[in-house]
Amino acid sequence: MAKPLKFAKRTRSVFYSLSGLGLTLLLLIAYVYSSEHEAHSSDAPGCRGIGMYPSYARIKAFDKTHTRFASKYSLYLYREQGKDRIPNELNTENYLNGVPVLFIPGNAGTYKQGRSLAAEASYLYYDTYEPRKDDPSLNQNARNMDFFMTHFNEDFTAFHGRTLLDQATYVNDAIGFILSLYNTTENAPKSVIVVGHSMGGIVSRVIFSLPNYVEESVNTVITLASPHAASPLTFDGDLTKIYSATDKFWRYGYSNESAGPESESVRMVACQRLANVSLISVTGGILDTILPADYTSLANLVPPSNGFTVFTTGIPGVWSPIDHLAIVWCDQLRKKLVAAMMEIVDYRSPQRTYPLSTRMKVMRRHLMSGFEDYASQDYAAFSGNGTPEFAVKLRLDNSHISAASPGERVLRTPSSKLSARGTSPKMNLFHIPSDGSKFEFSMLSSIPIQDVNSLASGRGISVLLCRNGDSLALSNLPFLDFTKATTQKYVELECIDVSSDAHSVPRSLGDAVLLADSSIGGAFSPFNAFQFNSSIVSSYDVVVVAESPNQESWDASDFLIAELALEKSCHIDTGKGSLVSLMAYGADVSLPTGRPLAVNIEVPGAWSSLLAYSIEFRNLKPSENGEAALFEPTVRQWIPDTHETKWHIALRRNNTRPVSIHGVSPFVAFESKSNLNSLNLQLWSDAISDESPIDVYVSVDWWNSLRLLVLRFRLVIGAFPVGIVGMVLMFQFSEFNRNDSFPTFGEGLLKICESFVLVPTLLLLSVATPLCSIAAIQKLVCYFNVARWLDINEVAYTTHLSGYHLNTLFLGIQERPLFFLGPLCYIVSLGIVAALYHLILVVCAGFVCLWVAVYKTLSRFYPVENIGAAYGDTKPISHSPRRMIGTFLLLAAVPFYIPYQLAYIVCCVLQIVLTLRVAFNASQILVSKPEHGTYQNFLHYNISLLMLMLLVLPVNVPVLIVWLHNLSVRWSTPFTSHHNFMAIMPIVVMVEKHMTQSFMSKASARLPSVITQTVLAYMVFFAFTFGVRHAFWLHHLFNFFSGWMLVLLYTNNFNFSAVPEAKCNENQSKLH
């Protein structure tokens, strides 16, 4: 027997230290990930429960005559009891008289998940719209909604591309059938509104690219927590191909560039089908623990004119992150979504919706915070071509005017009003200087906002942007006269009423300490805010804030703060623009006394989604002169590119807040302009009562950053360990071909922990992050990606995305200062591999001990010879006809019935049995030394092979789950690519060959050794570089490796049939 390799004590210490560190980090990350968010943070859940009276009608007429999937899937119609017309209760078939809406569930989802939206639509229409048909504030062309729901029998669309394609095909068939149900209706609809949850949102995008798509049948798609930017799992090749093909189709649809002769027809079809489609992606943010919220981005897929991504933390009246399942039933969100859907309905139109521009305007107004530059295009104050469209004339009594110079504020509370008993509104004017200085207007109030025409009879306030009367030409605009017969002096202004531009802001005052307190259905009413930047303000001469004369109804806590401030005083940056400085030193800024009402602080270094941050606000002290603050300081956290907004209220109660952002993320395209992805903090404060300067300190929160690594890098655990095992196998085969001794897997782990291997490995993993972020390197490396060779639609590097960056290599990150994440993932993976190896050793040792104990017990009753022959025989299992037939049937079943993933699991089970048998035989010492040494080689080889097979096993499990699920619903449609005979044949034959205890001999020539090392080296390279986004190819690479092992086994092998029979001995040699 060959002697074990000798390693320095230091090497063993390094190995056990790194393995222990890796497992400790893994447990620590799991602990942080499972911990709850702080109750007062912006990441705490705040959804309210709901109630409904559901009923479902299965549409049995949608059978095999309309779709080939009728035996697997079904279609339901939702009816809210007591509101909707239920088919079974009617004598007529005319129960479909609304706007058709189709709900598509997600991975393992059910059709019943759509009931919350459907119920809210019924209540909104029948309780609000129908009784107020003549209310001009409501959409006069709205109708009730007929909610249809697809039932996919809880299919696993996230696991299997063929299933995703089947669902998309079925949805197109269902849409065509739904529209046919309205054929007898006057002005029958030609399109359906589609709502998709999770992978259902991806299905809703795939339908446009399929041949059975009904032209113009869908023009509005709303997706909830759907992974548009990247597939959440990469274990199935078909799924990644469908993703890349669908993305390419949508890019073609909004591209004006020629696609080349071979793709021009596809581009024309895409342009025709997608030109009028609006796509809204809603994500719940950090509470979504199933799917990274970054993946819901529509960047580089849909232009701003046709869609956007919005976070629920920024939706007015919601202001809360929502988990993956709650996003379909969260009360605040469903009310906002249904309200928006009701406003885009145009029952007069065959499309049943308003034109694209109107739909997008409605969606922006309902779902965006309103502070975004993207949302400002819908402001009534916005002058697109520089010429405002004034709508009303004002004549104001000078005695009711309060003028404020730039920098001054108008503060009005019930105790300080002079016009409380007046009959005319109080007018507060902000004159905008014409000297070229740039000013911004900000206002915050707890008082309701209303139209100026109803101000005299209401109790709110109005805001108008005006120009002076002396510059007016004669016009026929409506005239509002607030003067009296006794008025001696007055002012005439031509104005635009911008009250509709008010933004709802969470309340931060008194007992309202949680965001949910003032959300929809909360105990308190929210604040209202206005903010106009210099590009808007510069088009006018005066800002008018008009107060209602009926102020007796105001509460004692009601307030109004408005201000016109210099733009440069409203924007501050921390001055430290690099991520490195932020990580090392943090960033701080001091806001002086007399600061504007709203001050925006840009933190250029905070742009990574992989890091959590901590924001500390110091010196938040109330005024010492006894004047109470009108509201608690509030912070709006926002990022320009992703439209993410979060609110932090009641800062005095807790002046340190955890912050997480969705800026630049791994494997997600982002816009090249760096300032669009950095963190911004907009502080709203009452500086009159807050006399001391406020210091803001931003630092990296390393503890909470661990939480953010889980969803982004969970697939690393499936790829990196395969690369580590490949490195160990490279050393084992190298040593075997040199010394005819196959080292143990443990010795291989020690070898890669020696300094001359470990240090270069960690250095290479460290530089991989900055190197893979370079476009030229990406383009070069991607030529070595075998997965890309077979998928022409894949976008793998930056040069394919005009104006955007995308990194699909290694860890997919752009943050060069985070180079340490590569070594960190390697160490965690090393700990996982070491733990799995020692687990196998423990199982083998336990099996041997159990076997020997059984032998001792039986030896008391039976002859030793019989027991030894039964338990201690090292002779191979011969090529019996029974096993040959079993192997043949297993391989023959793959092309016709079972997926090759099932055959792979069978091979794993056989490999486990073989390893246990070999471990027992190798533990006997009655065999002569040379043969015993060779048998130890065989044991070490099988343990290493078992390690590799077990680590590749997770790649095959998801598809097997889909197959078993299809069996349960009696669906036997073949899996096409998963019946690839060649994808499993080498593995099956190799395992069968090993069952005969055949093992290769030392290579007599150099070429086989070189090929072995090359195959393993590419496996290592692929696992680390491409394995995260192409995990399914790890199986194919192992399959190729198995094929090469077969070549070696059949050309140069050693068979243990020559080894004499070994009988069980109580003294066992040590298992390595």
Tab-separated table of C-alpha atoms in Angstrom, residues 632-960:
chain	number	residue	atom	x	y	z
A	632	GLU	CA	-40.959	65.281	13.018
A	633	PRO	CA	-37.962	65.258	10.640
A	634	THR	CA	-38.563	62.888	7.727
A	635	VAL	CA	-36.182	61.419	5.161
A	636	ARG	CA	-37.004	60.285	1.657
A	637	GLN	CA	-34.442	57.719	0.507
A	638	TRP	CA	-34.354	57.441	-3.273
A	639	ILE	CA	-32.347	56.275	-6.298
A	640	PRO	CA	-32.912	57.925	-9.689
A	641	ASP	CA	-32.404	54.971	-12.046
A	642	THR	CA	-34.513	52.311	-10.338
A	643	HIS	CA	-37.230	54.712	-9.096
A	644	GLU	CA	-36.836	53.242	-5.617
A	645	THR	CA	-38.191	55.389	-2.795
A	646	LYS	CA	-38.321	54.672	0.927
A	647	TRP	CA	-39.463	56.838	3.788
A	648	HIS	CA	-37.959	57.174	7.268
A	649	ILE	CA	-40.217	59.009	9.706
A	650	ALA	CA	-40.083	60.076	13.361
A	651	LEU	CA	-36.313	60.424	13.293
A	652	ARG	CA	-36.147	61.844	16.806
A	653	ARG	CA	-37.448	58.573	18.235
A	654	ASN	CA	-34.622	56.663	16.565
A	655	ASN	CA	-31.959	58.748	14.885
A	656	THR	CA	-30.029	55.776	13.442
A	657	ARG	CA	-31.687	53.973	10.548
A	658	PRO	CA	-30.635	50.883	8.578
A	659	VAL	CA	-30.730	51.470	4.844
A	660	SER	CA	-30.745	48.992	1.996
A	661	ILE	CA	-30.936	49.993	-1.645
A	662	HIS	CA	-31.468	48.429	-5.050
A	663	GLY	CA	-28.875	50.157	-7.148
A	664	VAL	CA	-26.231	48.245	-9.089
A	665	SER	CA	-26.842	44.517	-8.646
A	666	PRO	CA	-25.169	41.300	-9.813
A	667	PHE	CA	-26.281	39.931	-13.188
A	668	VAL	CA	-28.687	42.844	-13.776
A	669	ALA	CA	-28.277	45.480	-16.493
A	670	PHE	CA	-27.932	49.040	-15.227
A	671	GLU	CA	-27.549	52.402	-16.910
A	672	SER	CA	-23.975	53.530	-17.474
A	673	LYS	CA	-24.396	56.971	-15.898
A	674	SER	CA	-22.959	56.502	-12.442
A	675	ASN	CA	-24.922	59.266	-10.707
A	676	LEU	CA	-28.218	57.579	-11.549
A	677	ASN	CA	-27.543	54.675	-9.198
A	678	SER	CA	-26.246	56.409	-6.077
A	679	LEU	CA	-28.128	56.861	-2.826
A	680	ASN	CA	-29.940	60.133	-2.169
A	681	LEU	CA	-31.357	61.265	1.164
A	682	GLN	CA	-33.866	64.099	1.121
A	683	LEU	CA	-34.365	65.535	4.602
A	684	TRP	CA	-37.616	67.355	5.350
A	685	SER	CA	-37.365	69.331	8.577
A	686	ASP	CA	-38.747	72.396	10.311
A	687	ALA	CA	-35.530	74.393	10.657
A	688	ILE	CA	-37.248	77.191	12.593
A	689	SER	CA	-37.759	74.889	15.559
A	690	ASP	CA	-34.606	72.855	14.853
A	691	GLU	CA	-32.142	75.645	15.526
A	692	SER	CA	-29.018	73.494	15.779
A	693	PRO	CA	-27.251	72.143	12.704
A	694	ILE	CA	-27.915	68.507	11.842
A	695	ASP	CA	-24.988	66.179	11.189
A	696	VAL	CA	-25.644	63.246	8.883
A	697	TYR	CA	-23.246	60.294	9.021
A	698	VAL	CA	-23.397	57.444	6.481
A	699	SER	CA	-21.470	54.208	6.990
A	700	VAL	CA	-21.519	50.631	5.732
A	701	ASP	CA	-23.498	48.253	7.931
A	702	TRP	CA	-21.429	45.092	7.585
A	703	TRP	CA	-23.684	43.007	9.807
A	704	ASN	CA	-26.851	43.596	7.780
A	705	SER	CA	-24.849	43.354	4.549
A	706	LEU	CA	-24.567	39.617	5.194
A	707	ARG	CA	-28.339	39.366	4.789
A	708	LEU	CA	-28.142	40.821	1.285
A	709	LEU	CA	-25.694	38.179	0.041
A	710	VAL	CA	-28.123	35.271	0.351
A	711	LEU	CA	-30.527	35.945	-2.512
A	712	ARG	CA	-27.882	37.418	-4.812
A	713	PHE	CA	-25.363	34.596	-4.392
A	714	ARG	CA	-27.420	31.555	-3.407
A	715	LEU	CA	-26.543	29.859	-6.714
A	716	VAL	CA	-22.849	30.239	-5.885
A	717	ILE	CA	-23.287	27.392	-3.403
A	718	GLY	CA	-24.202	25.167	-6.339
A	719	ALA	CA	-21.319	26.178	-8.598
A	720	PHE	CA	-18.187	26.949	-6.577
A	721	PRO	CA	-18.094	23.606	-4.693
A	722	VAL	CA	-18.045	21.807	-8.043
A	723	GLY	CA	-15.014	23.883	-8.998
A	724	ILE	CA	-13.276	22.994	-5.727
A	725	VAL	CA	-13.898	19.268	-6.253
A	726	GLY	CA	-12.538	19.654	-9.769
A	727	MET	CA	-9.338	21.172	-8.337
A	728	VAL	CA	-9.001	18.234	-5.940
A	729	LEU	CA	-9.500	15.742	-8.776
A	730	MET	CA	-6.826	17.480	-10.818
A	731	PHE	CA	-4.331	16.912	-8.015
A	732	GLN	CA	-5.485	13.322	-7.432
A	733	PHE	CA	-5.147	12.299	-11.079
A	734	SER	CA	-1.820	14.085	-11.373
A	735	GLU	CA	-0.461	12.204	-8.344
A	736	PHE	CA	-1.955	8.935	-9.589
A	737	ASN	CA	-0.332	9.198	-13.015
A	738	ARG	CA	2.982	10.092	-11.389
A	739	ASN	CA	3.190	7.620	-8.497
A	740	ASP	CA	0.427	5.073	-9.219
A	741	SER	CA	-1.198	6.131	-5.933
A	742	PHE	CA	-4.592	7.798	-5.882
A	743	PRO	CA	-4.579	10.180	-2.884
A	744	THR	CA	-7.562	10.556	-0.589
A	745	PHE	CA	-9.962	13.408	-1.138
A	746	GLY	CA	-8.815	14.824	2.180
A	747	GLU	CA	-5.246	14.915	0.932
A	748	GLY	CA	-6.494	16.740	-2.128
A	749	LEU	CA	-8.172	19.348	0.075
A	750	LEU	CA	-4.932	19.756	2.000
A	751	LYS	CA	-3.052	20.137	-1.282
A	752	ILE	CA	-5.190	23.062	-2.469
A	753	CYS	CA	-4.676	24.662	0.951
A	754	GLU	CA	-0.902	24.673	0.606
A	755	SER	CA	0.448	28.169	0.267
A	756	PHE	CA	1.720	27.799	-3.308
A	757	VAL	CA	-1.823	26.794	-4.395
A	758	LEU	CA	-4.012	28.716	-1.965
A	759	VAL	CA	-2.380	32.122	-2.329
A	760	PRO	CA	-2.559	32.214	-6.173
A	761	THR	CA	-6.139	30.918	-6.024
A	762	LEU	CA	-7.273	33.644	-3.645
A	763	LEU	CA	-5.390	36.278	-5.632
A	764	LEU	CA	-6.984	35.098	-8.856
A	765	LEU	CA	-10.442	35.155	-7.278
A	766	SER	CA	-9.710	38.659	-5.962
A	767	VAL	CA	-8.703	40.098	-9.330
A	768	ALA	CA	-11.526	38.267	-11.106
A	769	THR	CA	-14.047	40.870	-9.913
A	770	PRO	CA	-12.305	43.938	-11.394
A	771	LEU	CA	-11.270	42.022	-14.510
A	772	CYS	CA	-14.755	40.686	-15.238
A	773	SER	CA	-16.209	44.204	-14.962
A	774	ILE	CA	-14.193	45.324	-18.019
A	775	ALA	CA	-16.165	45.065	-21.261
A	776	ALA	CA	-13.217	43.884	-23.352
A	777	ILE	CA	-12.399	41.121	-20.873
A	778	GLN	CA	-16.055	40.087	-20.777
A	779	LYS	CA	-16.169	39.791	-24.545
A	780	LEU	CA	-12.994	37.725	-24.631
A	781	VAL	CA	-13.915	35.381	-21.791
A	782	CYS	CA	-17.420	34.755	-23.131
A	783	TYR	CA	-15.927	33.079	-26.206
A	784	PHE	CA	-14.930	30.250	-23.866
A	785	ASN	CA	-18.484	29.795	-22.584
A	786	VAL	CA	-19.748	26.562	-24.115
A	787	ALA	CA	-23.306	27.434	-23.021
A	788	ARG	CA	-23.241	30.569	-25.158
A	789	TRP	CA	-22.191	28.601	-28.227
A	790	LEU	CA	-25.578	26.878	-28.162
A	791	ASP	CA	-27.719	29.948	-27.445
A	792	ILE	CA	-27.369	32.687	-30.041
A	793	ASN	CA	-29.886	34.905	-28.232
A	794	GLU	CA	-27.887	35.267	-25.033
A	795	VAL	CA	-26.608	38.711	-24.104
A	796	ALA	CA	-23.442	37.940	-22.212
A	797	TYR	CA	-21.416	41.100	-22.147
A	798	THR	CA	-21.707	44.867	-22.031
A	799	THR	CA	-21.084	45.668	-25.687
A	800	HIS	CA	-24.461	44.164	-26.621
A	801	LEU	CA	-26.327	46.669	-24.453
A	802	SER	CA	-26.245	50.235	-25.702
A	803	GLY	CA	-25.899	52.608	-22.764
A	804	TYR	CA	-26.105	49.802	-20.213
A	805	HIS	CA	-23.686	47.577	-18.337
A	806	LEU	CA	-24.285	43.879	-17.769
A	807	ASN	CA	-21.902	41.400	-16.189
A	808	THR	CA	-22.819	37.706	-16.242
A	809	LEU	CA	-19.345	36.407	-15.366
A	810	PHE	CA	-18.060	35.115	-12.044
A	811	LEU	CA	-20.130	36.840	-9.320
A	812	GLY	CA	-21.613	39.360	-11.755
A	813	ILE	CA	-20.577	42.387	-9.710
A	814	GLN	CA	-19.259	45.744	-10.875
A	815	GLU	CA	-18.033	46.922	-7.479
A	816	ARG	CA	-14.278	46.523	-7.718
A	817	PRO	CA	-13.749	47.359	-4.024
A	818	LEU	CA	-15.786	44.264	-3.225
A	819	PHE	CA	-13.058	42.045	-4.630
A	820	PHE	CA	-13.001	40.131	-1.337
A	821	LEU	CA	-16.412	38.569	-2.093
A	822	GLY	CA	-14.751	36.117	-4.473
A	823	PRO	CA	-12.394	34.680	-1.819
A	824	LEU	CA	-15.228	34.853	0.713
A	825	CYS	CA	-17.495	32.684	-1.454
A	826	TYR	CA	-14.562	30.333	-2.074
A	827	ILE	CA	-13.946	29.887	1.658
A	828	VAL	CA	-17.643	29.227	2.339
A	829	SER	CA	-17.712	26.704	-0.497
A	830	LEU	CA	-14.545	25.076	0.842
A	831	GLY	CA	-16.269	24.667	4.206
A	832	ILE	CA	-19.273	23.036	2.505
A	833	VAL	CA	-17.045	20.626	0.559
A	834	ALA	CA	-15.046	19.720	3.678
A	835	ALA	CA	-18.233	19.138	5.677
A	836	LEU	CA	-19.691	16.903	2.947
A	837	TYR	CA	-16.460	14.899	2.689
A	838	HIS	CA	-16.266	14.268	6.414
A	839	LEU	CA	-19.939	13.337	6.440
A	840	ILE	CA	-19.234	10.691	3.795
A	841	LEU	CA	-16.317	9.390	5.879
A	842	VAL	CA	-18.507	9.165	8.949
A	843	VAL	CA	-21.219	7.308	7.025
A	844	CYS	CA	-18.653	4.894	5.555
A	845	ALA	CA	-17.039	4.268	8.945
A	846	GLY	CA	-20.433	3.763	10.565
A	847	PHE	CA	-21.436	1.362	7.817
A	848	VAL	CA	-18.239	-0.678	8.257
A	849	CYS	CA	-18.700	-0.841	12.036
A	850	LEU	CA	-22.320	-1.902	11.615
A	851	TRP	CA	-21.326	-4.543	9.067
A	852	VAL	CA	-18.669	-5.961	11.399
A	853	ALA	CA	-21.132	-5.985	14.308
A	854	VAL	CA	-23.580	-7.954	12.189
A	855	TYR	CA	-20.753	-10.330	11.253
A	856	LYS	CA	-19.875	-10.927	14.906
A	857	THR	CA	-23.485	-11.659	15.760
A	858	LEU	CA	-24.024	-14.052	12.876
A	859	SER	CA	-20.704	-15.835	13.422
A	860	ARG	CA	-22.087	-17.302	16.613
A	861	PHE	CA	-24.756	-19.201	14.704
A	862	TYR	CA	-23.359	-19.821	11.204
A	863	PRO	CA	-20.069	-21.100	9.785
A	864	VAL	CA	-17.424	-18.425	9.314
A	865	GLU	CA	-16.831	-19.412	5.688
A	866	ASN	CA	-20.426	-18.752	4.711
A	867	ILE	CA	-20.469	-15.387	6.431
A	868	GLY	CA	-17.180	-14.350	4.906
A	869	ALA	CA	-18.370	-15.254	1.465
A	870	ALA	CA	-21.500	-13.269	2.023
A	871	TYR	CA	-20.003	-10.164	3.635
A	872	GLY	CA	-16.361	-10.028	2.849
A	873	ASP	CA	-16.126	-10.822	-0.806
A	874	THR	CA	-14.161	-8.351	-2.897
A	875	LYS	CA	-14.974	-10.147	-6.104
A	876	PRO	CA	-16.810	-7.975	-8.583
A	877	ILE	CA	-20.426	-8.294	-9.341
A	878	SER	CA	-20.242	-9.918	-12.725
A	879	HIS	CA	-21.937	-8.617	-15.825
A	880	SER	CA	-25.054	-10.580	-15.006
A	881	PRO	CA	-27.842	-10.565	-17.554
A	882	ARG	CA	-30.160	-9.108	-14.912
A	883	ARG	CA	-28.007	-6.043	-14.352
A	884	MET	CA	-27.274	-5.613	-18.013
A	885	ILE	CA	-30.989	-5.670	-18.726
A	886	GLY	CA	-31.595	-3.146	-15.930
A	887	THR	CA	-28.975	-0.804	-17.363
A	888	PHE	CA	-30.416	-1.172	-20.848
A	889	LEU	CA	-33.973	-0.487	-19.675
A	890	LEU	CA	-32.859	2.586	-17.730
A	891	LEU	CA	-31.140	4.021	-20.791
A	892	ALA	CA	-33.967	3.011	-23.107
A	893	ALA	CA	-36.560	4.739	-20.914
A	894	VAL	CA	-34.839	8.122	-21.155
A	895	PRO	CA	-35.731	8.954	-24.781
A	896	PHE	CA	-39.335	7.821	-24.363
A	897	TYR	CA	-40.545	8.400	-20.832
A	898	ILE	CA	-38.323	9.405	-17.926
A	899	PRO	CA	-36.104	12.500	-17.881
A	900	TYR	CA	-32.394	11.876	-17.705
A	901	GLN	CA	-32.394	13.591	-14.319
A	902	LEU	CA	-34.143	10.543	-12.841
A	903	ALA	CA	-31.513	8.268	-14.339
A	904	TYR	CA	-28.867	10.501	-12.786
A	905	ILE	CA	-30.383	10.112	-9.325
A	906	VAL	CA	-30.416	6.348	-9.822
A	907	CYS	CA	-26.713	6.577	-10.669
A	908	CYS	CA	-26.094	8.586	-7.492
A	909	VAL	CA	-27.817	5.907	-5.405
A	910	LEU	CA	-25.768	3.177	-7.075
A	911	GLN	CA	-22.584	5.171	-6.506
A	912	ILE	CA	-23.431	5.492	-2.798
A	913	VAL	CA	-24.001	1.723	-2.559
A	914	LEU	CA	-20.761	1.040	-4.424
A	915	THR	CA	-18.779	3.421	-2.203
A	916	LEU	CA	-20.088	1.748	0.954
A	917	ARG	CA	-19.245	-1.698	-0.426
A	918	VAL	CA	-15.756	-0.660	-1.447
A	919	ALA	CA	-15.230	1.034	1.930
A	920	PHE	CA	-16.053	-2.228	3.678
A	921	ASN	CA	-13.844	-4.341	1.449
A	922	ALA	CA	-10.942	-1.888	1.753
A	923	SER	CA	-11.154	-2.068	5.529
A	924	GLN	CA	-10.197	-5.742	5.551
A	925	ILE	CA	-6.519	-6.550	6.012
A	926	LEU	CA	-6.516	-10.162	4.840
A	927	VAL	CA	-5.614	-9.116	1.314
A	928	SER	CA	-1.999	-8.982	0.238
A	929	LYS	CA	-0.345	-5.554	0.246
A	930	PRO	CA	-0.091	-4.750	-3.481
A	931	GLU	CA	-3.670	-5.554	-4.241
A	932	HIS	CA	-4.832	-3.860	-1.071
A	933	GLY	CA	-3.024	-0.671	-2.077
A	934	THR	CA	-4.733	-0.736	-5.455
A	935	TYR	CA	-8.062	-1.287	-3.761
A	936	GLN	CA	-7.423	1.751	-1.577
A	937	ASN	CA	-6.931	3.722	-4.810
A	938	PHE	CA	-10.292	2.456	-5.949
A	939	LEU	CA	-11.897	3.584	-2.675
A	940	HIS	CA	-10.378	7.055	-2.850
A	941	TYR	CA	-11.453	7.417	-6.473
A	942	ASN	CA	-15.043	6.405	-5.711
A	943	ILE	CA	-15.309	8.790	-2.768
A	944	SER	CA	-14.106	11.660	-4.966
A	945	LEU	CA	-16.498	10.647	-7.717
A	946	LEU	CA	-19.341	10.479	-5.194
A	947	MET	CA	-18.455	13.988	-3.971
A	948	LEU	CA	-18.714	15.330	-7.506
A	949	MET	CA	-21.955	13.500	-8.234
A	950	LEU	CA	-23.609	14.723	-5.041
A	951	LEU	CA	-22.641	18.339	-5.741
A	952	VAL	CA	-24.004	18.124	-9.291
A	953	LEU	CA	-27.177	16.467	-7.987
A	954	PRO	CA	-28.989	19.763	-7.050
A	955	VAL	CA	-28.830	20.800	-10.710
A	956	ASN	CA	-30.999	17.805	-11.621
A	957	VAL	CA	-33.482	17.838	-8.751
A	958	PRO	CA	-35.775	20.725	-9.899
A	959	VAL	CA	-36.590	19.125	-13.253
A	960	LEU	CA	-37.247	15.817	-11.518
